[in-house]
Amino acid sequence: MGVYVLGIAGASGAPYARRVLEQMLSAGHQVKAVITNAGRKVLEVEESLVLTGNTEADTPVLLDWARAAGHESNLELYHHKDVASPIASGSFPVDGMAVVPCSGGTLGRIAHGISNGLLERAADVCLKERRRLVLVPREMPLGLIHLRNMTAVTEAGAIVLPASPGFYHRPSGIDDLVDMVAGRILASLGIESPVMKPWLGPEPSSYSEEGNQ
Ligand SMILES: Cc1cc2nc3c(=O)[nH]c(=O)nc-3n(C[C@H](O)[C@H](O)[C@H](O)COP(=O)(O)O)c2cc1C
């Protein structure tokens, strides 16, 4: 089983992070999680998770997510300022990292190697060690600086995977939309998961229905 870093920055999209974490854990992988201060704020707003600021206090809260997957012992949370943690070093082997969601600020710092927190440092390590790094920005509209930073991280080897679900699977609710983005994130890291549903073409029934209209 693999070891993956999950970074959570201060963009909207906590449900994506939750789904990715659950799927990583339920697939039996170890997850090393790090949340920026703004990420904590957004989790509070979107998921009513009040994170109090130190590892011991945070872990039980995120463990609620992990417990749903039944593998909470495989989750380890590091404080964003703990730059002495294992994931800050390239000598600590990890199989990849996803930043879900990724704020414009975190994207910019990663694009420019400004590793003033553990999340950016762990991403920088992935790039220098040529490991898989998936960044999931959520912003609209995109400014020129966002676009340039996305180009820069792509040139450096990262995958930019915007949180923009499609509708061709005919989602029946928000969970389906979240699953579509989470599935693509996991697939980009090489993690198989039931939430990744490949497009196999339109269903014949929906095709003929449209033709009859
Ligand atoms: C509720 C809430 C939602 C936000 N949504 C976004 C967003 O979708 N995208 C984004 O880039 N920033 C968003 N922000 C702003 C970032 O949190 C802010 O720029 C922050 O400084 C980013 O810090 P970080 O990169 O260290 O996580 C949001 C902030 C709040 C409080």
PDB file of C-alpha atoms and ligand atoms in Angstrom:
ATOM      1  CA  MET A   1       0.000   0.000   0.000  1.00  0.00           C
ATOM      2  CA  GLY A   2       1.078   3.563  -0.637  1.00  0.00           C
ATOM      3  CA  VAL A   3       1.831   6.671   1.376  1.00  0.00           C
ATOM      4  CA  TYR A   4       0.170   9.875   0.167  1.00  0.00           C
ATOM      5  CA  VAL A   5       0.281  13.478   1.341  1.00  0.00           C
ATOM      6  CA  LEU A   6      -3.026  15.337   1.372  1.00  0.00           C
ATOM      7  CA  GLY A   7      -2.738  19.118   1.612  1.00  0.00           C
ATOM      8  CA  ILE A   8      -5.846  21.184   2.311  1.00  0.00           C
ATOM      9  CA  ALA A   9      -5.540  24.893   1.510  1.00  0.00           C
ATOM     10  CA  GLY A  10      -7.996  27.748   1.927  1.00  0.00           C
ATOM     11  CA  ALA A  11     -10.074  27.434  -1.245  1.00  0.00           C
ATOM     12  CA  SER A  12     -13.693  26.380  -1.297  1.00  0.00           C
ATOM     13  CA  GLY A  13     -14.164  22.634  -1.727  1.00  0.00           C
ATOM     14  CA  ALA A  14     -13.869  20.811   1.611  1.00  0.00           C
ATOM     15  CA  PRO A  15     -16.174  17.986   0.378  1.00  0.00           C
ATOM     16  CA  TYR A  16     -13.570  17.116  -2.275  1.00  0.00           C
ATOM     17  CA  ALA A  17     -10.873  16.801   0.393  1.00  0.00           C
ATOM     18  CA  ARG A  18     -13.103  14.687   2.552  1.00  0.00           C
ATOM     19  CA  ARG A  19     -13.922  12.285  -0.287  1.00  0.00           C
ATOM     20  CA  VAL A  20     -10.292  11.950  -1.371  1.00  0.00           C
ATOM     21  CA  LEU A  21      -9.212  11.250   2.216  1.00  0.00           C
ATOM     22  CA  GLU A  22     -11.935   8.640   2.701  1.00  0.00           C
ATOM     23  CA  GLN A  23     -11.051   6.881  -0.537  1.00  0.00           C
ATOM     24  CA  MET A  24      -7.305   6.890   0.121  1.00  0.00           C
ATOM     25  CA  LEU A  25      -7.870   5.377   3.545  1.00  0.00           C
ATOM     26  CA  SER A  26     -10.477   2.855   2.483  1.00  0.00           C
ATOM     27  CA  ALA A  27      -8.099   1.663  -0.239  1.00  0.00           C
ATOM     28  CA  GLY A  28      -5.626   0.900   2.567  1.00  0.00           C
ATOM     29  CA  HIS A  29      -3.155   3.732   1.957  1.00  0.00           C
ATOM     30  CA  GLN A  30      -1.441   5.828   4.601  1.00  0.00           C
ATOM     31  CA  VAL A  31      -2.306   9.524   4.509  1.00  0.00           C
ATOM     32  CA  LYS A  32      -0.166  12.350   5.844  1.00  0.00           C
ATOM     33  CA  ALA A  33      -2.403  15.415   6.037  1.00  0.00           C
ATOM     34  CA  VAL A  34      -1.508  19.090   6.409  1.00  0.00           C
ATOM     35  CA  ILE A  35      -3.952  22.012   6.496  1.00  0.00           C
ATOM     36  CA  THR A  36      -3.118  25.695   6.062  1.00  0.00           C
ATOM     37  CA  ASN A  37      -4.573  28.247   8.474  1.00  0.00           C
ATOM     38  CA  ALA A  38      -6.980  29.449   5.787  1.00  0.00           C
ATOM     39  CA  GLY A  39      -7.808  25.806   5.076  1.00  0.00           C
ATOM     40  CA  ARG A  40      -8.891  25.475   8.698  1.00  0.00           C
ATOM     41  CA  LYS A  41     -11.125  28.502   8.320  1.00  0.00           C
ATOM     42  CA  VAL A  42     -12.789  27.130   5.181  1.00  0.00           C
ATOM     43  CA  LEU A  43     -13.313  23.728   6.821  1.00  0.00           C
ATOM     44  CA  GLU A  44     -15.044  25.568   9.648  1.00  0.00           C
ATOM     45  CA  VAL A  45     -17.284  27.440   7.225  1.00  0.00           C
ATOM     46  CA  GLU A  46     -18.096  24.539   4.902  1.00  0.00           C
ATOM     47  CA  GLU A  47     -18.057  21.513   7.203  1.00  0.00           C
ATOM     48  CA  SER A  48     -18.526  23.075  10.665  1.00  0.00           C
ATOM     49  CA  LEU A  49     -15.186  21.594  11.706  1.00  0.00           C
ATOM     50  CA  VAL A  50     -13.558  23.813  14.295  1.00  0.00           C
ATOM     51  CA  LEU A  51      -9.827  23.081  14.229  1.00  0.00           C
ATOM     52  CA  THR A  52      -8.115  24.508  17.230  1.00  0.00           C
ATOM     53  CA  GLY A  53      -4.594  24.781  15.976  1.00  0.00           C
ATOM     54  CA  ASN A  54      -2.442  21.999  17.336  1.00  0.00           C
ATOM     55  CA  THR A  55      -1.936  18.488  16.132  1.00  0.00           C
ATOM     56  CA  GLU A  56      -3.402  16.740  19.174  1.00  0.00           C
ATOM     57  CA  ALA A  57      -6.580  18.765  19.065  1.00  0.00           C
ATOM     58  CA  ASP A  58      -7.000  18.533  15.299  1.00  0.00           C
ATOM     59  CA  THR A  59      -6.473  14.843  14.869  1.00  0.00           C
ATOM     60  CA  PRO A  60      -9.696  13.647  16.524  1.00  0.00           C
ATOM     61  CA  VAL A  61     -11.708  16.048  14.366  1.00  0.00           C
ATOM     62  CA  LEU A  62     -10.261  14.844  11.088  1.00  0.00           C
ATOM     63  CA  LEU A  63     -10.509  11.343  12.463  1.00  0.00           C
ATOM     64  CA  ASP A  64     -14.274  11.678  12.078  1.00  0.00           C
ATOM     65  CA  TRP A  65     -13.673  11.702   8.349  1.00  0.00           C
ATOM     66  CA  ALA A  66     -11.184   8.892   8.617  1.00  0.00           C
ATOM     67  CA  ARG A  67     -13.451   6.765  10.805  1.00  0.00           C
ATOM     68  CA  ALA A  68     -16.050   6.776   8.060  1.00  0.00           C
ATOM     69  CA  ALA A  69     -13.499   4.954   5.933  1.00  0.00           C
ATOM     70  CA  GLY A  70     -12.683   2.565   8.771  1.00  0.00           C
ATOM     71  CA  HIS A  71      -8.926   3.063   8.662  1.00  0.00           C
ATOM     72  CA  GLU A  72      -8.286   6.009  10.968  1.00  0.00           C
ATOM     73  CA  SER A  73      -4.999   4.569  12.213  1.00  0.00           C
ATOM     74  CA  ASN A  74      -3.566   5.222   8.745  1.00  0.00           C
ATOM     75  CA  LEU A  75      -4.122   8.986   9.053  1.00  0.00           C
ATOM     76  CA  GLU A  76      -1.454  11.296  10.467  1.00  0.00           C
ATOM     77  CA  LEU A  77      -1.939  15.051  10.668  1.00  0.00           C
ATOM     78  CA  TYR A  78       0.947  17.508  10.729  1.00  0.00           C
ATOM     79  CA  HIS A  79       0.763  21.143  11.699  1.00  0.00           C
ATOM     80  CA  HIS A  80       1.295  23.570   8.827  1.00  0.00           C
ATOM     81  CA  LYS A  81       4.233  25.177  10.625  1.00  0.00           C
ATOM     82  CA  ASP A  82       5.881  21.864  11.512  1.00  0.00           C
ATOM     83  CA  VAL A  83       8.533  22.029   8.824  1.00  0.00           C
ATOM     84  CA  ALA A  84      10.557  19.408  10.711  1.00  0.00           C
ATOM     85  CA  SER A  85       7.991  16.704   9.997  1.00  0.00           C
ATOM     86  CA  PRO A  86       8.948  13.742   7.767  1.00  0.00           C
ATOM     87  CA  ILE A  87       7.079  14.974   4.671  1.00  0.00           C
ATOM     88  CA  ALA A  88       9.311  18.069   4.621  1.00  0.00           C
ATOM     89  CA  SER A  89      12.211  15.892   3.493  1.00  0.00           C
ATOM     90  CA  GLY A  90      12.749  14.139   0.202  1.00  0.00           C
ATOM     91  CA  SER A  91      14.409  11.316   2.120  1.00  0.00           C
ATOM     92  CA  PHE A  92      10.972  10.304   3.457  1.00  0.00           C
ATOM     93  CA  PRO A  93       9.367   8.181   0.749  1.00  0.00           C
ATOM     94  CA  VAL A  94       5.871   9.120  -0.373  1.00  0.00           C
ATOM     95  CA  ASP A  95       4.031   7.991  -3.483  1.00  0.00           C
ATOM     96  CA  GLY A  96       2.469  11.336  -4.303  1.00  0.00           C
ATOM     97  CA  MET A  97       0.622  14.369  -3.013  1.00  0.00           C
ATOM     98  CA  ALA A  98      -2.633  16.130  -3.757  1.00  0.00           C
ATOM     99  CA  VAL A  99      -3.594  19.646  -2.658  1.00  0.00           C
ATOM    100  CA  VAL A 100      -7.384  19.554  -2.378  1.00  0.00           C
ATOM    101  CA  PRO A 101      -8.583  22.235  -2.649  1.00  0.00           C
ATOM    102  CA  CYS A 102      -5.694  24.495  -3.653  1.00  0.00           C
ATOM    103  CA  SER A 103      -6.094  28.231  -3.091  1.00  0.00           C
ATOM    104  CA  GLY A 104      -4.673  30.807  -5.470  1.00  0.00           C
ATOM    105  CA  GLY A 105      -2.230  31.783  -2.718  1.00  0.00           C
ATOM    106  CA  THR A 106      -0.918  28.252  -2.208  1.00  0.00           C
ATOM    107  CA  LEU A 107      -0.731  27.739  -5.982  1.00  0.00           C
ATOM    108  CA  GLY A 108       1.372  30.892  -6.257  1.00  0.00           C
ATOM    109  CA  ARG A 109       3.713  29.895  -3.451  1.00  0.00           C
ATOM    110  CA  ILE A 110       4.226  26.409  -4.913  1.00  0.00           C
ATOM    111  CA  ALA A 111       4.786  27.892  -8.381  1.00  0.00           C
ATOM    112  CA  HIS A 112       7.545  30.113  -7.004  1.00  0.00           C
ATOM    113  CA  GLY A 113       9.147  27.739  -4.505  1.00  0.00           C
ATOM    114  CA  ILE A 114       8.100  29.839  -1.511  1.00  0.00           C
ATOM    115  CA  SER A 115       8.012  27.064   1.068  1.00  0.00           C
ATOM    116  CA  ASN A 116       7.141  29.030   4.170  1.00  0.00           C
ATOM    117  CA  GLY A 117       4.754  26.361   5.434  1.00  0.00           C
ATOM    118  CA  LEU A 118       4.742  22.565   5.500  1.00  0.00           C
ATOM    119  CA  LEU A 119       2.170  22.212   2.729  1.00  0.00           C
ATOM    120  CA  GLU A 120       4.238  24.199   0.229  1.00  0.00           C
ATOM    121  CA  ARG A 121       7.429  22.495   1.364  1.00  0.00           C
ATOM    122  CA  ALA A 122       5.915  19.019   0.902  1.00  0.00           C
ATOM    123  CA  ALA A 123       4.758  20.051  -2.598  1.00  0.00           C
ATOM    124  CA  ASP A 124       8.205  21.440  -3.380  1.00  0.00           C
ATOM    125  CA  VAL A 125       9.705  18.130  -2.267  1.00  0.00           C
ATOM    126  CA  CYS A 126       7.391  16.222  -4.628  1.00  0.00           C
ATOM    127  CA  LEU A 127       8.494  18.402  -7.537  1.00  0.00           C
ATOM    128  CA  LYS A 128      12.211  18.123  -6.807  1.00  0.00           C
ATOM    129  CA  GLU A 129      11.967  14.357  -6.262  1.00  0.00           C
ATOM    130  CA  ARG A 130       9.909  14.011  -9.474  1.00  0.00           C
ATOM    131  CA  ARG A 131       6.960  12.577  -7.578  1.00  0.00           C
ATOM    132  CA  ARG A 132       3.350  12.943  -8.594  1.00  0.00           C
ATOM    133  CA  LEU A 133       1.815  16.240  -7.414  1.00  0.00           C
ATOM    134  CA  VAL A 134      -1.837  17.027  -8.163  1.00  0.00           C
ATOM    135  CA  LEU A 135      -3.098  20.563  -7.497  1.00  0.00           C
ATOM    136  CA  VAL A 136      -6.856  21.160  -7.412  1.00  0.00           C
ATOM    137  CA  PRO A 137      -7.514  24.908  -7.700  1.00  0.00           C
ATOM    138  CA  ARG A 138     -10.982  26.370  -7.253  1.00  0.00           C
ATOM    139  CA  GLU A 139     -11.391  29.913  -8.387  1.00  0.00           C
ATOM    140  CA  MET A 140     -13.530  31.841 -10.822  1.00  0.00           C
ATOM    141  CA  PRO A 141     -12.862  33.724 -12.861  1.00  0.00           C
ATOM    142  CA  LEU A 142      -9.177  32.964 -13.227  1.00  0.00           C
ATOM    143  CA  GLY A 143      -6.796  35.901 -13.376  1.00  0.00           C
ATOM    144  CA  LEU A 144      -3.659  36.105 -15.473  1.00  0.00           C
ATOM    145  CA  ILE A 145      -1.507  35.440 -12.391  1.00  0.00           C
ATOM    146  CA  HIS A 146      -3.447  32.232 -11.635  1.00  0.00           C
ATOM    147  CA  LEU A 147      -3.032  31.110 -15.241  1.00  0.00           C
ATOM    148  CA  ARG A 148       0.689  31.893 -15.270  1.00  0.00           C
ATOM    149  CA  ASN A 149       1.153  30.054 -11.985  1.00  0.00           C
ATOM    150  CA  MET A 150      -0.712  27.031 -13.352  1.00  0.00           C
ATOM    151  CA  THR A 151       1.596  27.042 -16.348  1.00  0.00           C
ATOM    152  CA  ALA A 152       4.642  27.275 -14.080  1.00  0.00           C
ATOM    153  CA  VAL A 153       3.635  24.320 -11.894  1.00  0.00           C
ATOM    154  CA  THR A 154       2.741  22.264 -14.963  1.00  0.00           C
ATOM    155  CA  GLU A 155       6.153  22.987 -16.462  1.00  0.00           C
ATOM    156  CA  ALA A 156       7.684  21.896 -13.146  1.00  0.00           C
ATOM    157  CA  GLY A 157       5.883  18.546 -13.340  1.00  0.00           C
ATOM    158  CA  ALA A 158       2.647  19.025 -11.394  1.00  0.00           C
ATOM    159  CA  ILE A 159      -0.820  18.119 -12.650  1.00  0.00           C
ATOM    160  CA  VAL A 160      -3.358  20.942 -12.435  1.00  0.00           C
ATOM    161  CA  LEU A 161      -6.796  19.382 -11.996  1.00  0.00           C
ATOM    162  CA  PRO A 162      -9.414  22.113 -11.552  1.00  0.00           C
ATOM    163  CA  ALA A 163     -12.408  21.316  -9.357  1.00  0.00           C
ATOM    164  CA  SER A 164     -14.799  21.489 -12.304  1.00  0.00           C
ATOM    165  CA  PRO A 165     -17.017  18.405 -12.531  1.00  0.00           C
ATOM    166  CA  GLY A 166     -18.689  17.490 -15.810  1.00  0.00           C
ATOM    167  CA  PHE A 167     -22.375  16.725 -16.234  1.00  0.00           C
ATOM    168  CA  TYR A 168     -22.229  14.018 -18.882  1.00  0.00           C
ATOM    169  CA  HIS A 169     -22.594  11.317 -16.225  1.00  0.00           C
ATOM    170  CA  ARG A 170     -25.996  12.836 -15.426  1.00  0.00           C
ATOM    171  CA  PRO A 171     -25.304  13.456 -11.735  1.00  0.00           C
ATOM    172  CA  SER A 172     -28.228  12.907  -9.424  1.00  0.00           C
ATOM    173  CA  GLY A 173     -26.874  15.180  -6.704  1.00  0.00           C
ATOM    174  CA  ILE A 174     -23.926  16.954  -5.149  1.00  0.00           C
ATOM    175  CA  ASP A 175     -22.320  13.670  -4.057  1.00  0.00           C
ATOM    176  CA  ASP A 176     -22.036  12.568  -7.688  1.00  0.00           C
ATOM    177  CA  LEU A 177     -20.330  15.839  -8.606  1.00  0.00           C
ATOM    178  CA  VAL A 178     -17.925  15.546  -5.685  1.00  0.00           C
ATOM    179  CA  ASP A 179     -17.189  11.929  -6.620  1.00  0.00           C
ATOM    180  CA  MET A 180     -16.397  12.891 -10.188  1.00  0.00           C
ATOM    181  CA  VAL A 181     -13.688  15.338  -9.106  1.00  0.00           C
ATOM    182  CA  ALA A 182     -12.400  13.054  -6.322  1.00  0.00           C
ATOM    183  CA  GLY A 183     -12.236  10.102  -8.718  1.00  0.00           C
ATOM    184  CA  ARG A 184     -10.109  12.054 -11.198  1.00  0.00           C
ATOM    185  CA  ILE A 185      -7.778  13.235  -8.411  1.00  0.00           C
ATOM    186  CA  LEU A 186      -7.298   9.674  -7.180  1.00  0.00           C
ATOM    187  CA  ALA A 187      -6.778   8.347 -10.713  1.00  0.00           C
ATOM    188  CA  SER A 188      -4.146  11.035 -11.333  1.00  0.00           C
ATOM    189  CA  LEU A 189      -2.280   9.693  -8.309  1.00  0.00           C
ATOM    190  CA  GLY A 190      -2.612   6.134  -9.617  1.00  0.00           C
ATOM    191  CA  ILE A 191      -5.100   5.167  -6.897  1.00  0.00           C
ATOM    192  CA  GLU A 192      -7.930   2.888  -7.964  1.00  0.00           C
ATOM    193  CA  SER A 193     -11.271   3.776  -6.420  1.00  0.00           C
ATOM    194  CA  PRO A 194     -14.952   2.989  -6.959  1.00  0.00           C
ATOM    195  CA  VAL A 195     -15.740   6.705  -7.277  1.00  0.00           C
ATOM    196  CA  MET A 196     -13.802   6.884 -10.560  1.00  0.00           C
ATOM    197  CA  LYS A 197     -16.353   6.034 -13.226  1.00  0.00           C
ATOM    198  CA  PRO A 198     -14.888   6.042 -16.714  1.00  0.00           C
ATOM    199  CA  TRP A 199     -16.996   7.434 -19.531  1.00  0.00           C
ATOM    200  CA  LEU A 200     -18.141   4.530 -21.704  1.00  0.00           C
ATOM    201  CA  GLY A 201     -20.243   6.539 -24.120  1.00  0.00           C
ATOM    202  CA  PRO A 202     -23.866   7.628 -23.871  1.00  0.00           C
ATOM    203  CA  GLU A 203     -26.393   5.050 -22.719  1.00  0.00           C
ATOM    204  CA  PRO A 204     -28.462   3.910 -25.718  1.00  0.00           C
ATOM    205  CA  SER A 205     -31.731   4.759 -23.945  1.00  0.00           C
ATOM    206  CA  SER A 206     -30.721   8.363 -23.251  1.00  0.00           C
ATOM    207  CA  TYR A 207     -29.519   8.642 -26.844  1.00  0.00           C
ATOM    208  CA  SER A 208     -32.820   7.560 -28.383  1.00  0.00           C
ATOM    209  CA  GLU A 209     -34.830   9.661 -25.907  1.00  0.00           C
ATOM    210  CA  GLU A 210     -33.005  12.740 -27.104  1.00  0.00           C
ATOM    211  CA  GLY A 211     -33.502  11.674 -30.709  1.00  0.00           C
ATOM    212  CA  ASN A 212     -37.232  11.412 -30.121  1.00  0.00           C
ATOM    213  CA  GLN A 213     -37.549  14.904 -28.726  1.00  0.00           C
TER     214      GLN A 213
HETATM  215  C1  LIG B   1     -14.965  30.738   3.044  1.00  0.00           C
HETATM  216  C2  LIG B   1     -13.776  31.055   2.192  1.00  0.00           C
HETATM  217  C3  LIG B   1     -13.738  30.606   0.894  1.00  0.00           C
HETATM  218  C4  LIG B   1     -12.634  30.895   0.076  1.00  0.00           C
HETATM  219  N1  LIG B   1     -12.626  30.395  -1.196  1.00  0.00           N
HETATM  220  C5  LIG B   1     -11.526  30.536  -1.945  1.00  0.00           C
HETATM  221  C6  LIG B   1     -11.438  29.892  -3.216  1.00  0.00           C
HETATM  222  O1  LIG B   1     -12.351  29.206  -3.653  1.00  0.00           O
HETATM  223  N2  LIG B   1     -10.295  30.019  -3.917  1.00  0.00           N
HETATM  224  C7  LIG B   1      -9.220  30.740  -3.451  1.00  0.00           C
HETATM  225  O2  LIG B   1      -8.193  30.777  -4.133  1.00  0.00           O
HETATM  226  N3  LIG B   1      -9.285  31.400  -2.245  1.00  0.00           N
HETATM  227  C8  LIG B   1     -10.395  31.309  -1.496  1.00  0.00           C
HETATM  228  N4  LIG B   1     -10.468  31.924  -0.270  1.00  0.00           N
HETATM  229  C9  LIG B   1      -9.399  32.846   0.107  1.00  0.00           C
HETATM  230  C10 LIG B   1      -8.186  32.123   0.688  1.00  0.00           C
HETATM  231  O3  LIG B   1      -8.567  31.381   1.826  1.00  0.00           O
HETATM  232  C11 LIG B   1      -7.116  33.166   1.077  1.00  0.00           C
HETATM  233  O4  LIG B   1      -6.566  33.742  -0.098  1.00  0.00           O
HETATM  234  C12 LIG B   1      -6.016  32.581   1.920  1.00  0.00           C
HETATM  235  O5  LIG B   1      -5.068  33.577   2.212  1.00  0.00           O
HETATM  236  C13 LIG B   1      -5.316  31.402   1.264  1.00  0.00           C
HETATM  237  O6  LIG B   1      -4.371  30.899   2.166  1.00  0.00           O
HETATM  238  P1  LIG B   1      -3.611  29.530   1.953  1.00  0.00           P
HETATM  239  O7  LIG B   1      -3.125  29.551   0.547  1.00  0.00           O
HETATM  240  O8  LIG B   1      -2.502  29.581   2.949  1.00  0.00           O
HETATM  241  O9  LIG B   1      -4.551  28.414   2.233  1.00  0.00           O
HETATM  242  C14 LIG B   1     -11.553  31.658   0.566  1.00  0.00           C
HETATM  243  C15 LIG B   1     -11.603  32.111   1.888  1.00  0.00           C
HETATM  244  C16 LIG B   1     -12.696  31.811   2.685  1.00  0.00           C
HETATM  245  C17 LIG B   1     -12.701  32.289   4.125  1.00  0.00           C
END
